[in-house]
Amino acid sequence: MSKIVGGFTVSHDPLVFINPRKLDAEPVKQAYSEIQRRVAELRASVAIIVGADHFILFGPRLLPQIVICGGEITGPVDALPGIPNQPIVHNENFARRVFDHVLHADFDLAYSNGIGVDHAIGIPAHLCLPADGSVATVPVYMASGVEPYIPINRAFRFGGALKAAIESDPGDERVVLFGSGGISHWVGTGEMGKINTEFDEFVLDAITNGDPDPLLALSDHDIMTRGGNGAMEIRHFLAVMGAMPNARGEVIEYNPWKGGVTGLGFTHIQAAT
Amino acid sequence: MSVTAVMTCLYDLSTSRKLRSAFAEDPQSALARYKLDDDERQSIINCDVGALFEQGHNPMLLMGYYMILNGPQSMPEYIGKMPTLSSRLEGAQPV
C-alpha cells in the first residue's frame, strides 16, 4: 500500500530568482536544496504539491475550488531565471486513483488532464525533488489566491481526505506532501514588501507543534489583516497538516528576506513511523 | 458597475497578446466587446489601478495587468498608485 513518508511547507516567492535588488539569496536557495536532499533520503516516489493559482492559470470565467492534475505537466509557465519551463514528471494512474477516492469521499473536485503550472507548483517541483525525475509530481490547486476562497476548515479536511486516499491506495508509492506558499505577504497592494515576522512565527509554531487549531481559529479577515492577502495560502499548510494529524515538524529555514516580499518559511513535518 | 466584465477584461489583457496588441493600437475598439461603463473603461485605459482596487478588484489581477502593460520596471510606480489592503479591510465584516 502507498503511504505518506513526509510533509514539507515551502515558500515560493519568485523574487528569490528574479532578485531585483541583487541581494544574497543563497540561504533561501539552500533551503530548497536541503528539502531536495531530505526527499531523496525518504526514498519518495510521488510528491503531492498543494499551491494556489495567482490569476495566471484560471481566469474569472472559471475559478475552481480544488483541482487535481493527473495528466502531463509543464512549468513554471511564468518566467523565472534559472528555472526553465519544461516538462515535470507526473504519475497519472496514482493521481487519478487519489482523485477518485477523494471525490467519493464527497469532495467535489475538478480534474485536469494536463496543465502548465505556475511558480506555486513549479518552484518546489523543480527545486525540492530529485533532478533525476525519480519523484513524480501531482499538482493540487486550491482557491487561496483568488476569491471565492476555499473555506479554511475545508482545506484542512481536504488533507484528511488525501490521507485516506493515499493510505487506501493499492500501489506502493512513497508520498511526500508539500504545502507551497506564504507566509506573510501583501500581493499587489500598497503594503507590498511588508513582512510580519510575528505572524510568520505564529504560523511556523503551529506547524512544528502539529497543532492546526490556532490556524483554524483565524478568520479570513484576521489572516489578511495580520499576514496580507498572500497569507491566505496557509490553507496549503493546513491541507498537509490535515493529512498528517499530530505530526510535529521542524523549521529548516525562516528568512524574512529583504530581497523579496514574503516571510520565507520552510519546514519538514515528520511522518509517523 | 460590471464586476465580471472588468475582471474578464483585465484577465484577458494580462493573458492575450492579441488583445494587448489591439489595445495598444485602439483601446476603445479593443474594449468594445466588454460590457463596461464609461468610468470602468477609462480606468482600464488609464491603468488607474487605484480606482479599480477601490471597486473591489483582486490586487493580484491588477498587478499582473499593470506589469504586462508597463513592464516589470514599473513595479515601484504601481505600488505607489495602490491603496492598502487594510483600507479595504477597515469596516469589512470578518468572514
Short mmCIF file of C-alpha atoms in Angstrom, two decimals:
data_model
loop_
_atom_site.label_atom_id
_atom_site.label_comp_id
_atom_site.label_asym_id
_atom_site.label_seq_id
_atom_site.Cartn_x
_atom_site.Cartn_y
_atom_site.Cartn_z
CA MET A 1 0.00 0.00 0.00
CA SER A 2 1.05 3.58 -0.56
CA LYS A 3 1.98 5.72 2.40
CA ILE A 4 2.91 9.24 3.44
CA VAL A 5 6.62 9.44 4.26
CA GLY A 6 6.93 13.14 4.95
CA GLY A 7 5.49 16.61 4.63
CA PHE A 8 7.05 19.96 3.81
CA THR A 9 5.93 23.54 3.71
CA VAL A 10 7.81 25.86 1.39
CA SER A 11 7.56 29.44 0.22
CA HIS A 12 7.63 30.22 -3.48
CA ASP A 13 8.48 33.90 -3.84
CA PRO A 14 9.52 34.48 -7.50
CA LEU A 15 11.72 37.39 -6.37
CA VAL A 16 14.21 34.92 -4.89
CA PHE A 17 15.04 34.07 -8.50
CA ILE A 18 14.42 37.42 -10.20
CA ASN A 19 16.32 39.14 -7.34
CA PRO A 20 15.88 42.75 -8.50
CA ARG A 21 17.83 44.16 -5.54
CA LYS A 22 20.74 41.77 -6.13
CA LEU A 23 20.85 40.58 -2.51
CA ASP A 24 22.28 37.27 -1.34
CA ALA A 25 19.56 34.65 -1.88
CA GLU A 26 21.79 31.66 -1.12
CA PRO A 27 20.37 30.89 2.37
CA VAL A 28 16.91 30.59 0.82
CA LYS A 29 18.11 28.52 -2.13
CA GLN A 30 19.93 26.26 0.31
CA ALA A 31 16.60 25.53 1.99
CA TYR A 32 15.24 24.17 -1.29
CA SER A 33 18.39 22.04 -1.68
CA GLU A 34 18.06 20.73 1.86
CA ILE A 35 14.49 19.68 1.21
CA GLN A 36 15.56 18.03 -2.03
CA ARG A 37 18.15 16.07 -0.03
CA ARG A 38 15.54 15.01 2.52
CA VAL A 39 13.04 13.94 -0.15
CA ALA A 40 15.73 11.71 -1.68
CA GLU A 41 16.59 10.34 1.77
CA LEU A 42 12.93 9.47 2.32
CA ARG A 43 13.02 7.47 -0.96
CA ALA A 44 9.85 9.24 -2.06
CA SER A 45 8.26 8.31 -5.37
CA VAL A 46 5.45 10.89 -5.56
CA ALA A 47 5.06 14.47 -4.35
CA ILE A 48 1.60 15.94 -3.98
CA ILE A 49 2.13 19.70 -4.12
CA VAL A 50 -0.69 21.96 -2.95
CA GLY A 51 -0.48 25.52 -4.24
CA ALA A 52 -2.59 28.48 -5.31
CA ASP A 53 -3.20 29.94 -8.71
CA HIS A 54 -2.28 33.62 -8.93
CA PHE A 55 -4.76 34.58 -11.67
CA ILE A 56 -2.33 33.00 -14.11
CA LEU A 57 -3.93 29.64 -14.93
CA PHE A 58 -7.58 30.19 -14.15
CA GLY A 59 -9.44 33.31 -15.20
CA PRO A 60 -12.66 34.81 -13.91
CA ARG A 61 -14.71 32.64 -16.27
CA LEU A 62 -13.87 29.54 -14.21
CA LEU A 63 -12.45 29.57 -10.67
CA PRO A 64 -12.21 26.03 -9.29
CA GLN A 65 -12.03 25.40 -5.55
CA ILE A 66 -9.69 22.41 -5.82
CA VAL A 67 -8.08 20.92 -8.92
CA ILE A 68 -6.04 17.72 -9.09
CA CYS A 69 -3.97 17.25 -12.20
CA GLY A 70 -3.22 13.73 -13.34
CA GLY A 71 -2.05 14.42 -16.86
CA GLU A 72 1.04 15.95 -18.35
CA ILE A 73 2.60 18.88 -16.54
CA THR A 74 4.89 21.63 -17.74
CA GLY A 75 6.12 24.70 -15.99
CA PRO A 76 6.62 27.05 -14.45
CA VAL A 77 4.78 28.99 -17.13
CA ASP A 78 5.77 32.32 -15.56
CA ALA A 79 9.34 33.22 -16.45
CA LEU A 80 11.78 32.59 -13.58
CA PRO A 81 15.53 32.94 -14.11
CA GLY A 82 17.23 29.59 -13.56
CA ILE A 83 14.02 27.56 -13.57
CA PRO A 84 13.15 26.64 -17.15
CA ASN A 85 9.60 25.99 -18.28
CA GLN A 86 9.86 22.30 -19.05
CA PRO A 87 8.01 19.00 -18.57
CA ILE A 88 7.62 17.81 -14.97
CA VAL A 89 7.38 14.08 -14.29
CA HIS A 90 3.81 13.03 -13.48
CA ASN A 91 2.06 9.84 -12.38
CA GLU A 92 -1.35 9.73 -13.98
CA ASN A 93 -2.52 6.42 -12.52
CA PHE A 94 -1.77 7.38 -8.94
CA ALA A 95 -3.19 10.89 -9.34
CA ARG A 96 -6.40 9.51 -10.80
CA ARG A 97 -6.78 6.97 -8.01
CA VAL A 98 -6.33 9.74 -5.43
CA PHE A 99 -8.83 11.92 -7.28
CA ASP A 100 -11.42 9.14 -7.43
CA HIS A 101 -11.04 8.32 -3.76
CA VAL A 102 -11.34 11.94 -2.65
CA LEU A 103 -14.30 12.50 -4.97
CA HIS A 104 -16.13 9.53 -3.47
CA ALA A 105 -15.41 10.94 -0.03
CA ASP A 106 -17.77 13.76 -1.05
CA PHE A 107 -15.21 16.35 -2.09
CA ASP A 108 -16.27 17.83 -5.41
CA LEU A 109 -13.03 18.37 -7.27
CA ALA A 110 -12.00 19.47 -10.71
CA TYR A 111 -9.69 17.18 -12.66
CA SER A 112 -7.10 18.25 -15.19
CA ASN A 113 -5.71 16.05 -17.93
CA GLY A 114 -2.80 18.39 -18.46
CA ILE A 115 -1.69 21.70 -17.05
CA GLY A 116 1.00 24.35 -17.30
CA VAL A 117 1.75 25.10 -13.66
CA ASP A 118 2.85 28.45 -12.29
CA HIS A 119 5.55 29.14 -9.70
CA ALA A 120 3.46 27.78 -6.81
CA ILE A 121 3.91 24.24 -8.11
CA GLY A 122 6.84 24.76 -10.47
CA ILE A 123 9.34 26.01 -7.89
CA PRO A 124 9.01 23.10 -5.45
CA ALA A 125 8.70 20.57 -8.30
CA HIS A 126 11.99 21.71 -9.82
CA LEU A 127 13.96 22.58 -6.69
CA CYS A 128 12.72 20.24 -3.97
CA LEU A 129 12.51 16.98 -5.90
CA PRO A 130 15.50 14.98 -7.13
CA ALA A 131 16.71 16.13 -10.52
CA ASP A 132 16.77 12.55 -11.82
CA GLY A 133 12.98 12.53 -12.19
CA SER A 134 12.52 9.73 -9.67
CA VAL A 135 9.73 11.59 -7.87
CA ALA A 136 6.54 12.34 -9.82
CA THR A 137 4.50 15.45 -9.12
CA VAL A 138 0.76 15.58 -8.54
CA PRO A 139 -0.30 19.25 -8.60
CA VAL A 140 -3.23 20.31 -6.46
CA TYR A 141 -4.51 23.82 -6.99
CA MET A 142 -6.58 25.28 -4.18
CA ALA A 143 -8.54 28.54 -4.29
CA SER A 144 -6.33 30.55 -1.95
CA GLY A 145 -5.24 33.37 -4.22
CA VAL A 146 -8.46 34.44 -5.86
CA GLU A 147 -11.96 34.83 -4.43
CA PRO A 148 -14.12 32.91 -3.74
CA TYR A 149 -11.61 31.41 -1.34
CA ILE A 150 -11.92 27.84 -0.19
CA PRO A 151 -13.08 27.85 3.46
CA ILE A 152 -10.09 27.25 5.71
CA ASN A 153 -11.67 24.30 7.51
CA ARG A 154 -12.40 22.68 4.18
CA ALA A 155 -8.76 22.99 3.17
CA PHE A 156 -7.82 21.17 6.36
CA ARG A 157 -10.45 18.48 5.85
CA PHE A 158 -9.26 18.00 2.28
CA GLY A 159 -5.95 16.94 3.82
CA GLY A 160 -7.78 14.24 5.75
CA ALA A 161 -9.37 13.03 2.52
CA LEU A 162 -5.95 12.95 0.87
CA LYS A 163 -4.60 10.87 3.74
CA ALA A 164 -7.40 8.34 3.38
CA ALA A 165 -6.88 8.19 -0.37
CA ILE A 166 -3.14 7.60 -0.06
CA GLU A 167 -3.47 5.02 2.69
CA SER A 168 -6.06 3.03 0.78
CA ASP A 169 -4.12 3.19 -2.46
CA PRO A 170 -3.20 -0.27 -3.72
CA GLY A 171 0.05 0.97 -5.22
CA ASP A 172 3.35 1.12 -3.45
CA GLU A 173 4.00 4.82 -3.60
CA ARG A 174 6.04 6.67 -1.01
CA VAL A 175 4.34 10.05 -0.89
CA VAL A 176 5.67 13.40 0.26
CA LEU A 177 3.21 16.25 0.69
CA PHE A 178 4.04 19.87 0.04
CA GLY A 179 2.17 22.94 1.17
CA SER A 180 3.50 25.67 -1.11
CA GLY A 181 3.05 29.32 -0.22
CA GLY A 182 3.13 32.08 2.35
CA ILE A 183 3.93 33.10 4.81
CA SER A 184 3.00 36.79 5.33
CA HIS A 185 2.90 38.82 2.15
CA TRP A 186 0.82 41.51 0.59
CA VAL A 187 0.47 40.82 -3.13
CA GLY A 188 -0.23 43.79 -5.35
CA THR A 189 -1.46 46.11 -2.60
CA GLY A 190 0.02 49.29 -1.18
CA GLU A 191 1.67 47.32 1.62
CA MET A 192 3.61 45.12 -0.81
CA GLY A 193 7.05 44.39 0.66
CA LYS A 194 5.84 44.36 4.25
CA ILE A 195 6.57 41.17 6.20
CA ASN A 196 5.00 40.40 9.60
CA THR A 197 7.56 38.22 11.37
CA GLU A 198 5.28 37.81 14.42
CA PHE A 199 2.58 36.27 12.22
CA ASP A 200 5.12 34.11 10.41
CA GLU A 201 6.42 32.72 13.69
CA PHE A 202 2.86 32.08 14.86
CA VAL A 203 2.23 30.01 11.72
CA LEU A 204 5.55 28.16 11.96
CA ASP A 205 4.87 27.35 15.62
CA ALA A 206 1.51 25.80 14.71
CA ILE A 207 3.15 23.67 12.02
CA THR A 208 6.05 22.50 14.13
CA ASN A 209 3.76 21.76 17.10
CA GLY A 210 1.47 19.74 14.86
CA ASP A 211 -1.40 21.87 16.13
CA PRO A 212 -3.76 23.19 13.44
CA ASP A 213 -6.20 24.79 15.89
CA PRO A 214 -4.54 28.24 16.15
CA LEU A 215 -4.64 28.49 12.36
CA LEU A 216 -8.15 27.11 12.02
CA ALA A 217 -9.34 29.72 14.52
CA LEU A 218 -8.33 32.54 12.16
CA SER A 219 -10.98 34.25 10.10
CA ASP A 220 -10.04 35.34 6.60
CA HIS A 221 -10.20 38.91 7.90
CA ASP A 222 -7.64 38.01 10.62
CA ILE A 223 -5.34 36.36 8.09
CA MET A 224 -5.44 39.30 5.71
CA THR A 225 -5.00 41.85 8.48
CA ARG A 226 -2.02 40.09 10.06
CA GLY A 227 -0.46 38.33 7.07
CA GLY A 228 -1.81 40.01 3.96
CA ASN A 229 -3.77 38.53 1.09
CA GLY A 230 -0.84 36.23 0.26
CA ALA A 231 -1.11 34.58 3.66
CA MET A 232 -4.39 33.02 2.59
CA GLU A 233 -2.01 30.34 1.31
CA ILE A 234 -1.68 28.95 4.83
CA ARG A 235 -4.58 26.80 3.63
CA HIS A 236 -1.97 24.69 1.83
CA PHE A 237 -0.09 24.11 5.07
CA LEU A 238 -3.36 23.09 6.71
CA ALA A 239 -4.03 20.59 3.93
CA VAL A 240 -0.68 18.93 4.71
CA MET A 241 -1.38 19.07 8.45
CA GLY A 242 -4.81 17.56 7.84
CA ALA A 243 -3.15 14.65 6.08
CA MET A 244 -0.61 14.22 8.89
CA PRO A 245 -2.56 14.63 12.16
CA ASN A 246 -0.46 15.23 15.28
CA ALA A 247 2.76 15.06 13.28
CA ARG A 248 5.35 17.51 14.54
CA GLY A 249 7.81 19.35 12.42
CA GLU A 250 10.96 21.40 12.38
CA VAL A 251 11.85 24.68 10.75
CA ILE A 252 14.52 24.18 8.11
CA GLU A 253 14.80 27.89 7.34
CA TYR A 254 12.93 31.06 8.13
CA ASN A 255 14.07 34.20 6.42
CA PRO A 256 12.19 37.50 6.13
CA TRP A 257 14.45 38.15 3.15
CA LYS A 258 14.75 41.81 2.22
CA GLY A 259 15.14 40.99 -1.45
CA GLY A 260 11.60 39.66 -1.67
CA VAL A 261 8.11 40.34 -0.44
CA THR A 262 7.43 37.27 1.68
CA GLY A 263 8.30 35.80 5.01
CA LEU A 264 10.10 32.77 3.59
CA GLY A 265 9.45 29.69 5.70
CA PHE A 266 10.49 26.09 5.12
CA THR A 267 9.51 23.22 7.38
CA HIS A 268 9.73 19.45 7.46
CA ILE A 269 6.83 17.58 9.05
CA GLN A 270 7.86 14.14 10.19
CA ALA A 271 5.61 11.24 9.26
CA ALA A 272 4.74 8.77 11.99
CA THR A 273 6.96 5.72 11.73
CA MET B 1 -20.80 48.55 -12.21
CA SER B 2 -19.97 45.38 -14.12
CA VAL B 3 -17.54 43.49 -11.92
CA THR B 4 -17.36 40.40 -14.10
CA ALA B 5 -16.75 42.37 -17.29
CA VAL B 6 -13.92 44.34 -15.68
CA MET B 7 -12.29 41.21 -14.24
CA THR B 8 -12.59 39.38 -17.53
CA CYS B 9 -11.18 42.31 -19.44
CA LEU B 10 -8.21 42.68 -17.06
CA TYR B 11 -7.52 38.96 -17.21
CA ASP B 12 -7.71 38.91 -20.99
CA LEU B 13 -5.35 41.88 -21.24
CA SER B 14 -2.94 40.03 -18.93
CA THR B 15 -3.01 36.80 -20.90
CA SER B 16 -3.83 37.60 -24.53
CA ARG B 17 -1.08 39.07 -26.67
CA LYS B 18 -3.59 39.60 -29.45
CA LEU B 19 -5.85 41.72 -27.23
CA ARG B 20 -2.89 43.71 -25.89
CA SER B 21 -1.80 44.46 -29.40
CA ALA B 22 -5.30 45.65 -30.36
CA PHE B 23 -5.48 47.64 -27.10
CA ALA B 24 -2.20 49.40 -27.87
CA GLU B 25 -3.47 50.35 -31.31
CA ASP B 26 -7.00 51.44 -30.43
CA PRO B 27 -8.04 50.92 -26.81
CA GLN B 28 -11.67 51.99 -27.23
CA SER B 29 -12.27 49.49 -30.03
CA ALA B 30 -10.34 46.72 -28.28
CA LEU B 31 -12.54 47.07 -25.19
CA ALA B 32 -15.82 47.32 -27.13
CA ARG B 33 -16.53 43.63 -26.63
CA TYR B 34 -16.71 44.09 -22.82
CA LYS B 35 -19.82 45.42 -21.15
CA LEU B 36 -18.07 48.24 -19.29
CA ASP B 37 -19.47 51.55 -18.16
CA ASP B 38 -17.60 54.73 -19.12
CA ASP B 39 -15.72 55.05 -15.83
CA GLU B 40 -14.58 51.44 -15.90
CA ARG B 41 -13.44 51.70 -19.49
CA GLN B 42 -11.50 54.87 -18.73
CA SER B 43 -9.91 53.36 -15.60
CA ILE B 44 -8.70 50.41 -17.64
CA ILE B 45 -7.36 52.60 -20.45
CA ASN B 46 -5.60 54.89 -17.95
CA CYS B 47 -4.24 51.97 -15.91
CA ASP B 48 -5.93 53.55 -12.89
CA VAL B 49 -5.28 50.57 -10.65
CA GLY B 50 -6.15 52.56 -7.54
CA ALA B 51 -9.68 53.19 -8.78
CA LEU B 52 -10.05 49.59 -9.92
CA PHE B 53 -8.93 48.36 -6.50
CA GLU B 54 -11.46 50.66 -4.84
CA GLN B 55 -14.12 48.97 -6.98
CA GLY B 56 -13.18 45.69 -5.29
CA HIS B 57 -10.96 44.01 -7.87
CA ASN B 58 -8.30 41.47 -6.94
CA PRO B 59 -4.89 43.16 -6.46
CA MET B 60 -3.11 40.12 -7.92
CA LEU B 61 -5.06 40.60 -11.13
CA LEU B 62 -4.38 44.35 -11.12
CA MET B 63 -0.66 43.83 -10.62
CA GLY B 64 -0.44 41.32 -13.47
CA TYR B 65 -2.33 43.63 -15.82
CA TYR B 66 -0.25 46.67 -14.88
CA MET B 67 3.08 44.86 -15.14
CA ILE B 68 2.39 43.37 -18.52
CA LEU B 69 1.29 46.68 -19.97
CA ASN B 70 4.02 48.79 -18.39
CA GLY B 71 6.92 46.39 -17.90
CA PRO B 72 8.50 44.93 -14.75
CA GLN B 73 10.42 48.15 -14.07
CA SER B 74 7.10 49.86 -13.33
CA MET B 75 6.62 47.95 -10.06
CA PRO B 76 7.52 50.88 -7.74
CA GLU B 77 5.18 53.14 -9.73
CA TYR B 78 2.43 50.51 -9.45
CA ILE B 79 2.81 50.17 -5.69
CA GLY B 80 2.75 53.95 -5.37
CA LYS B 81 -0.65 54.00 -7.05
CA MET B 82 -2.17 51.25 -4.93
CA PRO B 83 -4.25 51.74 -1.79
CA THR B 84 -3.51 49.45 1.13
CA LEU B 85 -5.31 46.20 1.77
CA SER B 86 -6.01 47.45 5.30
CA SER B 87 -8.03 50.31 3.79
CA ARG B 88 -10.27 47.71 2.17
CA LEU B 89 -10.49 45.62 5.34
CA GLU B 90 -11.48 48.54 7.54
CA GLY B 91 -15.15 48.22 8.23
CA ALA B 92 -15.42 44.94 6.36
CA GLN B 93 -17.29 42.20 8.13
CA PRO B 94 -14.96 39.38 9.29
CA VAL B 95 -15.55 36.16 7.33
#
